PDB file of C-alpha atoms in Angstrom:
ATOM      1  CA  UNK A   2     -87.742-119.875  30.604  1.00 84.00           C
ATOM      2  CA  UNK A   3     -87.143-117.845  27.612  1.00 88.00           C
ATOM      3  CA  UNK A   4     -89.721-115.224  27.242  1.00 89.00           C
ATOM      4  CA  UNK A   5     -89.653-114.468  23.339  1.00 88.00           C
ATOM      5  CA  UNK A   6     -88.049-116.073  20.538  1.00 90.00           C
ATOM      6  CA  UNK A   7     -85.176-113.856  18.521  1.00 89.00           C
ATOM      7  CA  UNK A   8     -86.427-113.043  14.898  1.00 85.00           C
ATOM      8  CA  UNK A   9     -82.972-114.306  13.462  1.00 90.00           C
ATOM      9  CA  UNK A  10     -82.916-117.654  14.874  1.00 92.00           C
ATOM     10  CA  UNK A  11     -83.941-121.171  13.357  1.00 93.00           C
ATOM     11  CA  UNK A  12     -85.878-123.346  15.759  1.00 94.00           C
ATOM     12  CA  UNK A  13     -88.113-126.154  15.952  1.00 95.00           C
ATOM     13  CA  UNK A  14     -90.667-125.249  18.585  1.00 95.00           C
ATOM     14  CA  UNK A  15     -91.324-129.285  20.690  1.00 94.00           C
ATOM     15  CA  UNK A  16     -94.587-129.038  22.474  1.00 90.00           C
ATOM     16  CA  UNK A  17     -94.870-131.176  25.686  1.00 90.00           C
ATOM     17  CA  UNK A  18     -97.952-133.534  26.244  1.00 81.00           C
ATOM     18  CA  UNK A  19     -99.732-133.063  29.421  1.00 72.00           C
ATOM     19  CA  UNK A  20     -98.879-135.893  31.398  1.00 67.00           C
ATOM     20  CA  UNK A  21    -100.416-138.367  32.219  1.00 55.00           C
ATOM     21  CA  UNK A  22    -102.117-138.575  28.946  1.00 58.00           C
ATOM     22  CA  UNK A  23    -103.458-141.631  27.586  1.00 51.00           C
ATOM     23  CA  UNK A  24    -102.898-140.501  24.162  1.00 56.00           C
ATOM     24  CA  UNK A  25     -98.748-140.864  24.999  1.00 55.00           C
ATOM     25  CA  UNK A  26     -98.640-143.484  27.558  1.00 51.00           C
ATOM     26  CA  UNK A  27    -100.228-146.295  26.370  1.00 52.00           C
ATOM     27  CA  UNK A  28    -100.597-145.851  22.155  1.00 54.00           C
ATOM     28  CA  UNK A  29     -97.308-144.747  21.394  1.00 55.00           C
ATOM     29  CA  UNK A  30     -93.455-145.784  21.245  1.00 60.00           C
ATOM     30  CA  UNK A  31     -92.075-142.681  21.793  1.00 61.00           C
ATOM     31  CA  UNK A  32     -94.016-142.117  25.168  1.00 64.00           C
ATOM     32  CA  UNK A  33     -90.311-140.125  26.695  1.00 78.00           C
ATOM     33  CA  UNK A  34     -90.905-136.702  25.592  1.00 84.00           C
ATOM     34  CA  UNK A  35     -87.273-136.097  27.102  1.00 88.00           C
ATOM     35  CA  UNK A  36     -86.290-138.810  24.958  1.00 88.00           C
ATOM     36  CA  UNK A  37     -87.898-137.347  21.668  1.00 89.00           C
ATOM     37  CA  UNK A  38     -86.114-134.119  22.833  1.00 94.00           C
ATOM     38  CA  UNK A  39     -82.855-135.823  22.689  1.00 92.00           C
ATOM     39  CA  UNK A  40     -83.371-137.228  19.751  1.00 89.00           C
ATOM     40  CA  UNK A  41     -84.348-133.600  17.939  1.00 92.00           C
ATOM     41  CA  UNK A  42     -81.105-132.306  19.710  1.00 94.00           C
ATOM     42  CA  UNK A  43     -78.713-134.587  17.968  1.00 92.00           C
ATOM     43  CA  UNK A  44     -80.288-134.228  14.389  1.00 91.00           C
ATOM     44  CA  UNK A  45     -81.277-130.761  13.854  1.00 91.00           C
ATOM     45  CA  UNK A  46     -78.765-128.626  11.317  1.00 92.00           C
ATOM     46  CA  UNK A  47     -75.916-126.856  13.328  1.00 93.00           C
ATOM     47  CA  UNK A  48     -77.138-123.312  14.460  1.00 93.00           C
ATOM     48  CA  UNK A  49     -80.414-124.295  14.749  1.00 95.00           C
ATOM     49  CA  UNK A  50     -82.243-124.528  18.376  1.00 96.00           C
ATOM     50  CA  UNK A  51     -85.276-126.580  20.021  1.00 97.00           C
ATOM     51  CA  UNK A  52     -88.038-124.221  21.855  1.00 96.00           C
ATOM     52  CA  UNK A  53     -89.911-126.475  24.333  1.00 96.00           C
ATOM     53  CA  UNK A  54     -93.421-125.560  25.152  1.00 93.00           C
ATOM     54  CA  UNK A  55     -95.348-127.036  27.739  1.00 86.00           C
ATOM     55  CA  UNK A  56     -98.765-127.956  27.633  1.00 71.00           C
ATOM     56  CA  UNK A  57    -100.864-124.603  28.761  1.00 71.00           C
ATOM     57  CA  UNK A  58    -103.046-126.761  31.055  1.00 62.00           C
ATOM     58  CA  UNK A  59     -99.645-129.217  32.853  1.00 62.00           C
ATOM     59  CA  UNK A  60     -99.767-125.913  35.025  1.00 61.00           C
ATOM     60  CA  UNK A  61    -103.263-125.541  35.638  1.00 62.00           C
ATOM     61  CA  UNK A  62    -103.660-128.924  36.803  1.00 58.00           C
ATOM     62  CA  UNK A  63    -104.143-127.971  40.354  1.00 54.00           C
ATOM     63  CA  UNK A  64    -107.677-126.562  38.788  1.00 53.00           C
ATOM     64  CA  UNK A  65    -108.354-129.331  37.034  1.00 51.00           C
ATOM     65  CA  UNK A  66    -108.050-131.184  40.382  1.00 52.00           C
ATOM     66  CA  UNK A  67    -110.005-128.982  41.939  1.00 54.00           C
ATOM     67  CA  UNK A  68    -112.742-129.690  39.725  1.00 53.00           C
ATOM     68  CA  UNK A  69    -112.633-133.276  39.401  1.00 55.00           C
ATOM     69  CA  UNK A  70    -111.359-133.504  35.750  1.00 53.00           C
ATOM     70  CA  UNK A  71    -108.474-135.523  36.783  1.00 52.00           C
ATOM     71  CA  UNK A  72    -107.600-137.913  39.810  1.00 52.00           C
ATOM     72  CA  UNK A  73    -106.305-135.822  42.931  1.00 50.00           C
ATOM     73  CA  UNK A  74    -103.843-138.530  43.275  1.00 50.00           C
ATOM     74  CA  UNK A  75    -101.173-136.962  40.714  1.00 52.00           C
ATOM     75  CA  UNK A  76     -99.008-134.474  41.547  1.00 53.00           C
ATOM     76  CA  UNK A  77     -98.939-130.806  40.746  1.00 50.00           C
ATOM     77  CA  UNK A  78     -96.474-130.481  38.263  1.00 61.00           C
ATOM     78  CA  UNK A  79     -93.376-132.393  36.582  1.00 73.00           C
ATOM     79  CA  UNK A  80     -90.270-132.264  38.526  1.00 76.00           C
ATOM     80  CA  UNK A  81     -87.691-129.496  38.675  1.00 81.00           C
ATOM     81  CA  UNK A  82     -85.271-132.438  37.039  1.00 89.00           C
ATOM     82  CA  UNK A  83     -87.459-133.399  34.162  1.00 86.00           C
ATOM     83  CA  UNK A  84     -87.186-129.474  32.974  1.00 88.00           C
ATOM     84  CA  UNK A  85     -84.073-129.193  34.426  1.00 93.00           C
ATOM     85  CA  UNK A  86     -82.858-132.993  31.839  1.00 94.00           C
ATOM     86  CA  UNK A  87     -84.620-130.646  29.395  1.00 94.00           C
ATOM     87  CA  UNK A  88     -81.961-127.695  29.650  1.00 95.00           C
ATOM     88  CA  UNK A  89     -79.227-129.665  29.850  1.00 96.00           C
ATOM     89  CA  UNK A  90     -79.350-130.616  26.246  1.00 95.00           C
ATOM     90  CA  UNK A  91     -77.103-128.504  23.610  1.00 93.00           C
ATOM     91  CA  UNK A  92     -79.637-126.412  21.641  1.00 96.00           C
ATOM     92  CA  UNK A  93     -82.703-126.759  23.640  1.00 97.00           C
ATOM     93  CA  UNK A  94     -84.307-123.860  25.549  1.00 96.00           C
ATOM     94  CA  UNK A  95     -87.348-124.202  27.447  1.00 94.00           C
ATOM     95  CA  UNK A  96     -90.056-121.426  26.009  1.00 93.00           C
ATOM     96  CA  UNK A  97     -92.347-119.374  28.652  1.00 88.00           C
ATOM     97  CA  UNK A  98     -95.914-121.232  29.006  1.00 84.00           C
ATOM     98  CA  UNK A  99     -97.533-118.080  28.592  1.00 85.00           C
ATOM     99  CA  UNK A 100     -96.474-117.003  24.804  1.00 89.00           C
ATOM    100  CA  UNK A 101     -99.460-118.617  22.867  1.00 88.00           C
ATOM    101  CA  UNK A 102     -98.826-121.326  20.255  1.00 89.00           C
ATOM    102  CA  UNK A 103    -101.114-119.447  18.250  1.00 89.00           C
ATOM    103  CA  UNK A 104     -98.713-116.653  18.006  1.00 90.00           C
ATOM    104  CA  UNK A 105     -95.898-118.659  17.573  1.00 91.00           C
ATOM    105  CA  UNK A 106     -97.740-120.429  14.340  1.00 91.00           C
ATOM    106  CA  UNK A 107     -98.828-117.270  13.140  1.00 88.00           C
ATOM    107  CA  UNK A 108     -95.387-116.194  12.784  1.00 86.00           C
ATOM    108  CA  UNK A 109     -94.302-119.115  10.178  1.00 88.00           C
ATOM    109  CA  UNK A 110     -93.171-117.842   6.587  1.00 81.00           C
ATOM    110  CA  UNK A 111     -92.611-119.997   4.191  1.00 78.00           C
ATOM    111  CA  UNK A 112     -90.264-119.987   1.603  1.00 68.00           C
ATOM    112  CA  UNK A 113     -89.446-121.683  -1.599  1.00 65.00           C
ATOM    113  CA  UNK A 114     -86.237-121.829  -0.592  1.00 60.00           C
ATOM    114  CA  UNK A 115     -86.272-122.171   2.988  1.00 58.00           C
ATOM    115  CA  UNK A 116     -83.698-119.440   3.975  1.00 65.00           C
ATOM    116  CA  UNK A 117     -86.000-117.647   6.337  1.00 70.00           C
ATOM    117  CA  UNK A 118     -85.180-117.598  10.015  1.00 81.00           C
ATOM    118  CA  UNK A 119     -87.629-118.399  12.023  1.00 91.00           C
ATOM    119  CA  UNK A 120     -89.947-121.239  12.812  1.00 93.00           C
ATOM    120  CA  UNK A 121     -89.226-124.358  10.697  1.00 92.00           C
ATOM    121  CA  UNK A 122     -91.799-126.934  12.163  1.00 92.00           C
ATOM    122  CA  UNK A 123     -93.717-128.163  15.196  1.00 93.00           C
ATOM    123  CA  UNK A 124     -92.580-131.268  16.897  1.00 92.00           C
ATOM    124  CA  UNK A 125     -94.534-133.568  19.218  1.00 86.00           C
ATOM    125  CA  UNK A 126     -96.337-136.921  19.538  1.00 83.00           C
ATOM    126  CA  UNK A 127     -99.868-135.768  18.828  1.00 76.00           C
ATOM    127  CA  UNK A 128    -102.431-133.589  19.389  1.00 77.00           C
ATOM    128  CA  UNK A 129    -104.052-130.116  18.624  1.00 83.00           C
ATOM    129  CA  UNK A 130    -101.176-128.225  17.645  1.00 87.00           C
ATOM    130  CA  UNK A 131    -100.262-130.954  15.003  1.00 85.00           C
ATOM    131  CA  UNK A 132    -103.763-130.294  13.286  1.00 84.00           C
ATOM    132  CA  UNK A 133    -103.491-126.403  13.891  1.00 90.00           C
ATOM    133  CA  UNK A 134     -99.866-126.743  12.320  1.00 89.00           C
ATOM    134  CA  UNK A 135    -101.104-128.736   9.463  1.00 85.00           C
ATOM    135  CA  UNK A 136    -104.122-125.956   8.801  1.00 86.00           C
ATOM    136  CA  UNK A 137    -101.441-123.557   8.635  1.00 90.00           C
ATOM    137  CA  UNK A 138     -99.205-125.504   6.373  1.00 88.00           C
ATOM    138  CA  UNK A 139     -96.489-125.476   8.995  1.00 90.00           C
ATOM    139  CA  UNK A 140     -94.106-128.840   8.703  1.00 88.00           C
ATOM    140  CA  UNK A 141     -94.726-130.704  11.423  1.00 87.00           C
ATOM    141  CA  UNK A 142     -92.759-133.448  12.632  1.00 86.00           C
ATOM    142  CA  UNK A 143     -94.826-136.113  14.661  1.00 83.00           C
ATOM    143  CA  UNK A 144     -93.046-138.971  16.808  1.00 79.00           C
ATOM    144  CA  UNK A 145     -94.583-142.442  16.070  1.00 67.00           C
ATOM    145  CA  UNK A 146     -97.551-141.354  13.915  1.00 60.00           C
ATOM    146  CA  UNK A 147     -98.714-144.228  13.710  1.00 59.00           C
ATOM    147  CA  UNK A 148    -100.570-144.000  16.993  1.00 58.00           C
ATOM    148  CA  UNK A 149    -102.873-141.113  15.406  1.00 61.00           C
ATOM    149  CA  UNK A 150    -104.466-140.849  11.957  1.00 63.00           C
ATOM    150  CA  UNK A 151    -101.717-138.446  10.808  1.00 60.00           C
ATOM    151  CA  UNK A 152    -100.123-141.845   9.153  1.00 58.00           C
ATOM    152  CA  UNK A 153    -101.724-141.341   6.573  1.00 64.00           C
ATOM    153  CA  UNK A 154    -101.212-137.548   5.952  1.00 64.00           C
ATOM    154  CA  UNK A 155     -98.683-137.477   2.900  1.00 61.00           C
ATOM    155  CA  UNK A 156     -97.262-133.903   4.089  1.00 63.00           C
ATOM    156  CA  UNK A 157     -96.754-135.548   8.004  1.00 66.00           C
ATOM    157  CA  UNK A 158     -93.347-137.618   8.710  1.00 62.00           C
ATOM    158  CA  UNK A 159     -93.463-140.164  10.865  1.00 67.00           C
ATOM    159  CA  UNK A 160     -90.855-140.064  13.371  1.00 70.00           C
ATOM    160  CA  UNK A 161     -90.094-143.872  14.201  1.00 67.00           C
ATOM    161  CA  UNK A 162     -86.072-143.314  14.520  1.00 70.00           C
ATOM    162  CA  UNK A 163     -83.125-140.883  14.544  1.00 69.00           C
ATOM    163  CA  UNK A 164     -82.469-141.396  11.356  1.00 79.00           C
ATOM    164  CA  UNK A 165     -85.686-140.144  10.404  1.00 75.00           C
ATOM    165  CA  UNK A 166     -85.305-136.993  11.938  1.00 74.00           C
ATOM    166  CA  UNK A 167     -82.217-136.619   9.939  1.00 73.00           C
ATOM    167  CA  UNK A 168     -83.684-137.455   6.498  1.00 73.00           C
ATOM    168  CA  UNK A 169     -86.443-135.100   7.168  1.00 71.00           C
TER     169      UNK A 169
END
């Protein structure tokens, strides 16, 4: 994994569910977070690159376990394939778990014109770092909104197709 992100690039930064998570496997369409991936990896401008971030506690689940917060039936981790599908896509780069979000976020500038490198919006299904990202004013792009009140955010695309990743 890629331990810090280059000052001069353009990204989107994706950030993985933990999984399983009811939140992506039974209220949405776009439940294949490879698949959303793919789909970001075809449409984003030329140049520009995908950071994938997984979710800080997929790797602590062993804890969680532990502790009885989840079933001791699931497995450990995802497979080495599922990152390994990941980094086989052009422009995609799987980010070190340990850089915080935060940071990342904290990092945005916005522009009028949008000609800064850097950090152009947060991708993923739902969750926390959609609201953090909106706090911040960050774009964030959010596959099949519709499965979270987000809908009805005005600033918040809805991701339902390809083609909407390409409009916005």
């Amino acid at each position: 994994s890629v331990k810090n992100i280059p000052s001069d690039e353009n990204y989107v930064l994706y950030a993985l569910h933990f999984e399983p998570e009811a939140t992506i496997m039974n209220r949405t369409r776009f439940n294949s977070q490879i698949y959303n991936i793919e789909i970001l990896s075809q449409a984003i401008p030329p140049g520009w690159l995908i950071y994938v971030k997984e979710h800080p506690d997929q790797l602590n689940i062993r804890f969680l376990i532990k502790n009885k917060f989840i079933d001791d039936n699931l497995s450990s981790y995802r497979s080495d394939l599922y990152y390994k599908k990941i980094l086989s896509l052009p422009n995609v780069k799987l980010l070190n778990h340990r850089i915080s979000s935060s940071k990342i976020m904290d990092s945005y500038i916005p522009t009028s014109s949008g000609d800064n490198c850097g950090l152009k919006a947060i991708a993923t299904i739902n969750g926390t770092i959609s609201i953090e990202a909106i706090h911040r004013k960050i774009p964030v792009m959010l596959f099949d909104a519709l499965s979270m009140p987000y809908a009805d955010v005005v600033d918040v695309p809805c991701i339902n197709s390809y083609n909407d990743v390409i409009k916005y």
